[in-house]
JSON list of C-alpha atoms in Angstrom, two decimals:
[
{"chain": "V", "resi": 1, "resn": "MET", "atom": "CA", "xyz": [185.24, -117.42, 74.82]},
{"chain": "V", "resi": 2, "resn": "TRP", "atom": "CA", "xyz": [184.72, -116.44, 78.49]},
{"chain": "V", "resi": 3, "resn": "THR", "atom": "CA", "xyz": [181.09, -116.60, 79.56]},
{"chain": "V", "resi": 4, "resn": "GLY", "atom": "CA", "xyz": [181.46, -115.08, 83.02]},
{"chain": "V", "resi": 5, "resn": "THR", "atom": "CA", "xyz": [180.97, -118.40, 84.75]},
{"chain": "V", "resi": 6, "resn": "HIS", "atom": "CA", "xyz": [183.28, -121.12, 85.92]},
{"chain": "V", "resi": 7, "resn": "ALA", "atom": "CA", "xyz": [182.72, -124.82, 86.31]},
{"chain": "V", "resi": 8, "resn": "SER", "atom": "CA", "xyz": [182.62, -124.30, 90.09]},
{"chain": "V", "resi": 9, "resn": "ASP", "atom": "CA", "xyz": [179.90, -121.62, 89.94]},
{"chain": "V", "resi": 10, "resn": "VAL", "atom": "CA", "xyz": [176.53, -122.55, 91.44]},
{"chain": "V", "resi": 11, "resn": "THR", "atom": "CA", "xyz": [173.08, -121.49, 90.27]},
{"chain": "V", "resi": 12, "resn": "LEU", "atom": "CA", "xyz": [170.46, -119.65, 92.33]},
{"chain": "V", "resi": 13, "resn": "LYS", "atom": "CA", "xyz": [168.47, -122.87, 92.56]},
{"chain": "V", "resi": 14, "resn": "GLY", "atom": "CA", "xyz": [171.59, -124.64, 93.78]},
{"chain": "V", "resi": 15, "resn": "VAL", "atom": "CA", "xyz": [172.29, -122.23, 96.64]},
{"chain": "V", "resi": 16, "resn": "THR", "atom": "CA", "xyz": [168.67, -121.97, 97.72]},
{"chain": "V", "resi": 17, "resn": "GLY", "atom": "CA", "xyz": [168.40, -125.74, 97.95]},
{"chain": "V", "resi": 18, "resn": "GLN", "atom": "CA", "xyz": [171.76, -126.17, 99.61]},
{"chain": "V", "resi": 19, "resn": "PHE", "atom": "CA", "xyz": [171.19, -123.63, 102.39]},
{"chain": "V", "resi": 20, "resn": "GLY", "atom": "CA", "xyz": [167.40, -123.60, 102.76]},
{"chain": "V", "resi": 21, "resn": "LEU", "atom": "CA", "xyz": [167.15, -119.99, 101.60]},
{"chain": "V", "resi": 22, "resn": "THR", "atom": "CA", "xyz": [164.50, -118.46, 99.40]},
{"chain": "V", "resi": 23, "resn": "ALA", "atom": "CA", "xyz": [165.44, -116.90, 96.08]},
{"chain": "V", "resi": 24, "resn": "ARG", "atom": "CA", "xyz": [164.03, -113.63, 97.38]},
{"chain": "V", "resi": 25, "resn": "ALA", "atom": "CA", "xyz": [166.34, -113.73, 100.42]},
{"chain": "V", "resi": 26, "resn": "VAL", "atom": "CA", "xyz": [169.39, -114.44, 98.25]},
{"chain": "V", "resi": 27, "resn": "ARG", "atom": "CA", "xyz": [168.52, -111.57, 95.92]},
{"chain": "V", "resi": 28, "resn": "TYR", "atom": "CA", "xyz": [168.13, -109.32, 98.97]},
{"chain": "V", "resi": 29, "resn": "TYR", "atom": "CA", "xyz": [171.55, -110.34, 100.33]},
{"chain": "V", "resi": 30, "resn": "GLU", "atom": "CA", "xyz": [173.00, -109.39, 96.97]},
{"chain": "V", "resi": 31, "resn": "GLU", "atom": "CA", "xyz": [171.07, -106.10, 96.92]},
{"chain": "V", "resi": 32, "resn": "VAL", "atom": "CA", "xyz": [172.39, -105.05, 100.35]},
{"chain": "V", "resi": 33, "resn": "GLY", "atom": "CA", "xyz": [175.94, -106.04, 99.44]},
{"chain": "V", "resi": 34, "resn": "LEU", "atom": "CA", "xyz": [176.45, -109.13, 101.59]},
{"chain": "V", "resi": 35, "resn": "ILE", "atom": "CA", "xyz": [177.31, -111.20, 98.52]},
{"chain": "V", "resi": 36, "resn": "VAL", "atom": "CA", "xyz": [178.50, -110.52, 95.00]},
{"chain": "V", "resi": 37, "resn": "THR", "atom": "CA", "xyz": [177.30, -112.67, 92.14]},
{"chain": "V", "resi": 38, "resn": "ARG", "atom": "CA", "xyz": [178.26, -113.07, 88.52]},
{"chain": "V", "resi": 39, "resn": "ARG", "atom": "CA", "xyz": [175.87, -113.17, 85.61]},
{"chain": "V", "resi": 40, "resn": "ASP", "atom": "CA", "xyz": [175.97, -115.71, 82.82]},
{"chain": "V", "resi": 41, "resn": "PRO", "atom": "CA", "xyz": [175.16, -114.80, 79.20]},
{"chain": "V", "resi": 42, "resn": "GLY", "atom": "CA", "xyz": [171.47, -115.43, 79.95]},
{"chain": "V", "resi": 43, "resn": "ASN", "atom": "CA", "xyz": [171.71, -112.88, 82.81]},
{"chain": "V", "resi": 44, "resn": "ARG", "atom": "CA", "xyz": [171.20, -115.59, 85.44]},
{"chain": "V", "resi": 45, "resn": "ARG", "atom": "CA", "xyz": [172.99, -115.31, 88.76]},
{"chain": "V", "resi": 46, "resn": "ARG", "atom": "CA", "xyz": [176.01, -117.53, 89.29]},
{"chain": "V", "resi": 47, "resn": "PHE", "atom": "CA", "xyz": [177.65, -117.95, 92.65]},
{"chain": "V", "resi": 48, "resn": "ASP", "atom": "CA", "xyz": [181.41, -118.49, 92.85]},
{"chain": "V", "resi": 49, "resn": "PRO", "atom": "CA", "xyz": [182.96, -120.37, 95.80]},
{"chain": "V", "resi": 50, "resn": "ARG", "atom": "CA", "xyz": [183.37, -117.16, 97.83]},
{"chain": "V", "resi": 51, "resn": "ALA", "atom": "CA", "xyz": [179.69, -116.20, 97.37]},
{"chain": "V", "resi": 52, "resn": "VAL", "atom": "CA", "xyz": [178.65, -119.75, 98.29]},
{"chain": "V", "resi": 53, "resn": "SER", "atom": "CA", "xyz": [180.78, -119.54, 101.44]},
{"chain": "V", "resi": 54, "resn": "GLN", "atom": "CA", "xyz": [179.25, -116.16, 102.32]},
{"chain": "V", "resi": 55, "resn": "LEU", "atom": "CA", "xyz": [175.74, -117.56, 101.85]},
{"chain": "V", "resi": 56, "resn": "ARG", "atom": "CA", "xyz": [176.50, -120.52, 104.08]},
{"chain": "V", "resi": 57, "resn": "ILE", "atom": "CA", "xyz": [177.58, -118.15, 106.85]},
{"chain": "V", "resi": 58, "resn": "ILE", "atom": "CA", "xyz": [174.62, -115.81, 106.27]},
{"chain": "V", "resi": 59, "resn": "ALA", "atom": "CA", "xyz": [172.17, -118.71, 106.43]},
{"chain": "V", "resi": 60, "resn": "GLU", "atom": "CA", "xyz": [173.64, -120.01, 109.69]},
{"chain": "V", "resi": 61, "resn": "LEU", "atom": "CA", "xyz": [173.74, -116.58, 111.33]},
{"chain": "V", "resi": 62, "resn": "ARG", "atom": "CA", "xyz": [170.16, -115.82, 110.23]},
{"chain": "V", "resi": 63, "resn": "ARG", "atom": "CA", "xyz": [169.05, -119.15, 111.75]},
{"chain": "V", "resi": 64, "resn": "ALA", "atom": "CA", "xyz": [170.83, -118.09, 114.94]},
{"chain": "V", "resi": 65, "resn": "GLY", "atom": "CA", "xyz": [168.73, -114.93, 114.93]},
{"chain": "V", "resi": 66, "resn": "LEU", "atom": "CA", "xyz": [171.24, -112.30, 113.87]},
{"chain": "V", "resi": 67, "resn": "GLY", "atom": "CA", "xyz": [170.07, -109.36, 111.81]},
{"chain": "V", "resi": 68, "resn": "ILE", "atom": "CA", "xyz": [171.56, -108.09, 108.56]},
{"chain": "V", "resi": 69, "resn": "ASP", "atom": "CA", "xyz": [173.68, -105.38, 110.21]},
{"chain": "V", "resi": 70, "resn": "ASP", "atom": "CA", "xyz": [175.21, -107.86, 112.64]},
{"chain": "V", "resi": 71, "resn": "ILE", "atom": "CA", "xyz": [175.84, -110.34, 109.83]},
{"chain": "V", "resi": 72, "resn": "ARG", "atom": "CA", "xyz": [177.59, -107.62, 107.84]},
{"chain": "V", "resi": 73, "resn": "VAL", "atom": "CA", "xyz": [179.94, -106.93, 110.76]},
{"chain": "V", "resi": 74, "resn": "ALA", "atom": "CA", "xyz": [180.55, -110.65, 111.31]},
{"chain": "V", "resi": 75, "resn": "LEU", "atom": "CA", "xyz": [181.38, -111.17, 107.63]},
{"chain": "V", "resi": 76, "resn": "GLN", "atom": "CA", "xyz": [183.78, -108.22, 107.69]},
{"chain": "V", "resi": 77, "resn": "SER", "atom": "CA", "xyz": [185.61, -109.87, 110.57]},
{"chain": "V", "resi": 78, "resn": "ARG", "atom": "CA", "xyz": [186.75, -112.73, 108.35]},
{"chain": "V", "resi": 79, "resn": "PRO", "atom": "CA", "xyz": [190.57, -112.87, 108.47]},
{"chain": "V", "resi": 80, "resn": "GLU", "atom": "CA", "xyz": [191.11, -112.97, 104.71]},
{"chain": "V", "resi": 81, "resn": "ALA", "atom": "CA", "xyz": [188.93, -112.34, 101.66]},
{"chain": "V", "resi": 82, "resn": "GLY", "atom": "CA", "xyz": [189.01, -116.02, 100.66]},
{"chain": "V", "resi": 83, "resn": "ASP", "atom": "CA", "xyz": [189.02, -117.49, 104.16]},
{"chain": "V", "resi": 84, "resn": "ALA", "atom": "CA", "xyz": [185.90, -119.47, 105.01]},
{"chain": "V", "resi": 85, "resn": "ARG", "atom": "CA", "xyz": [186.52, -119.09, 108.75]},
{"chain": "V", "resi": 86, "resn": "LEU", "atom": "CA", "xyz": [184.60, -116.55, 110.75]},
{"chain": "V", "resi": 87, "resn": "ASP", "atom": "CA", "xyz": [185.42, -114.81, 113.99]},
{"chain": "V", "resi": 88, "resn": "VAL", "atom": "CA", "xyz": [182.33, -116.01, 115.83]},
{"chain": "V", "resi": 89, "resn": "SER", "atom": "CA", "xyz": [183.04, -114.03, 118.98]},
{"chain": "V", "resi": 90, "resn": "TYR", "atom": "CA", "xyz": [181.14, -111.04, 117.59]},
{"chain": "V", "resi": 91, "resn": "ALA", "atom": "CA", "xyz": [178.12, -113.14, 116.67]},
{"chain": "V", "resi": 92, "resn": "VAL", "atom": "CA", "xyz": [178.14, -114.84, 120.07]},
{"chain": "V", "resi": 93, "resn": "SER", "atom": "CA", "xyz": [178.40, -111.52, 121.91]},
{"chain": "V", "resi": 94, "resn": "ARG", "atom": "CA", "xyz": [175.43, -110.14, 119.98]},
{"chain": "V", "resi": 95, "resn": "LEU", "atom": "CA", "xyz": [173.40, -113.23, 120.83]},
{"chain": "V", "resi": 96, "resn": "HIS", "atom": "CA", "xyz": [174.28, -112.81, 124.52]},
{"chain": "V", "resi": 97, "resn": "GLU", "atom": "CA", "xyz": [173.07, -109.21, 124.33]},
{"chain": "V", "resi": 98, "resn": "ARG", "atom": "CA", "xyz": [169.82, -110.35, 122.74]},
{"chain": "V", "resi": 99, "resn": "LEU", "atom": "CA", "xyz": [169.35, -112.99, 125.45]},
{"chain": "V", "resi": 100, "resn": "ALA", "atom": "CA", "xyz": [169.93, -110.39, 128.18]},
{"chain": "V", "resi": 101, "resn": "ASN", "atom": "CA", "xyz": [167.39, -108.06, 126.55]},
{"chain": "V", "resi": 102, "resn": "LEU", "atom": "CA", "xyz": [164.85, -110.86, 126.22]},
{"chain": "V", "resi": 103, "resn": "GLU", "atom": "CA", "xyz": [165.36, -111.82, 129.86]},
{"chain": "V", "resi": 104, "resn": "GLN", "atom": "CA", "xyz": [164.73, -108.20, 130.89]},
{"chain": "V", "resi": 105, "resn": "GLU", "atom": "CA", "xyz": [161.58, -108.12, 128.76]},
{"chain": "V", "resi": 106, "resn": "ARG", "atom": "CA", "xyz": [160.39, -111.35, 130.37]},
{"chain": "V", "resi": 107, "resn": "ARG", "atom": "CA", "xyz": [160.88, -109.93, 133.87]},
{"chain": "V", "resi": 108, "resn": "THR", "atom": "CA", "xyz": [159.01, -106.75, 132.89]},
{"chain": "V", "resi": 109, "resn": "VAL", "atom": "CA", "xyz": [156.06, -108.69, 131.47]},
{"chain": "V", "resi": 110, "resn": "GLU", "atom": "CA", "xyz": [155.91, -110.94, 134.53]},
{"chain": "V", "resi": 111, "resn": "ALA", "atom": "CA", "xyz": [155.95, -107.91, 136.85]},
{"chain": "V", "resi": 112, "resn": "THR", "atom": "CA", "xyz": [153.22, -106.25, 134.79]},
{"chain": "V", "resi": 113, "resn": "LEU", "atom": "CA", "xyz": [151.06, -109.39, 134.89]},
{"chain": "V", "resi": 114, "resn": "GLU", "atom": "CA", "xyz": [151.59, -109.70, 138.63]},
{"chain": "V", "resi": 115, "resn": "ALA", "atom": "CA", "xyz": [150.60, -106.05, 139.15]},
{"chain": "V", "resi": 116, "resn": "LEU", "atom": "CA", "xyz": [147.50, -106.49, 136.99]},
{"chain": "V", "resi": 117, "resn": "THR", "atom": "CA", "xyz": [146.54, -109.65, 138.81]},
{"chain": "V", "resi": 118, "resn": "SER", "atom": "CA", "xyz": [146.99, -107.97, 142.21]},
{"chain": "V", "resi": 119, "resn": "THR", "atom": "CA", "xyz": [144.86, -105.03, 141.09]},
{"chain": "V", "resi": 120, "resn": "ALA", "atom": "CA", "xyz": [142.13, -107.36, 139.80]},
{"chain": "V", "resi": 121, "resn": "ASP", "atom": "CA", "xyz": [142.15, -109.38, 143.06]},
{"chain": "V", "resi": 122, "resn": "ALA", "atom": "CA", "xyz": [141.86, -106.21, 145.14]},
{"chain": "V", "resi": 123, "resn": "SER", "atom": "CA", "xyz": [138.73, -105.11, 143.28]}
]
């Protein structure tokens, strides 16, 4: 009798511990369609090797600061459905954009502080 799980399937506790994710985050990734899980007869989530691979990538890209939409695009860039590799050029380009935006914000804040300081000194 098929139970919907395989010997290689991993539990929710297993993936959260392996990748430092919370159960809530993993459930969210499933809800927004970044991963697909199976259910065992007790209705518990089971993660096949593809879902585990996806979670590994998601966890790393989240740690790098990418948002869900960028992660979705990065995951879609994988060459094959079962390929664990990832075209990281998209993720790197998004991080460069974020760095450029942060640098611009830093310059703006510094200019604002300088203007405020000059105004306070003139008073």
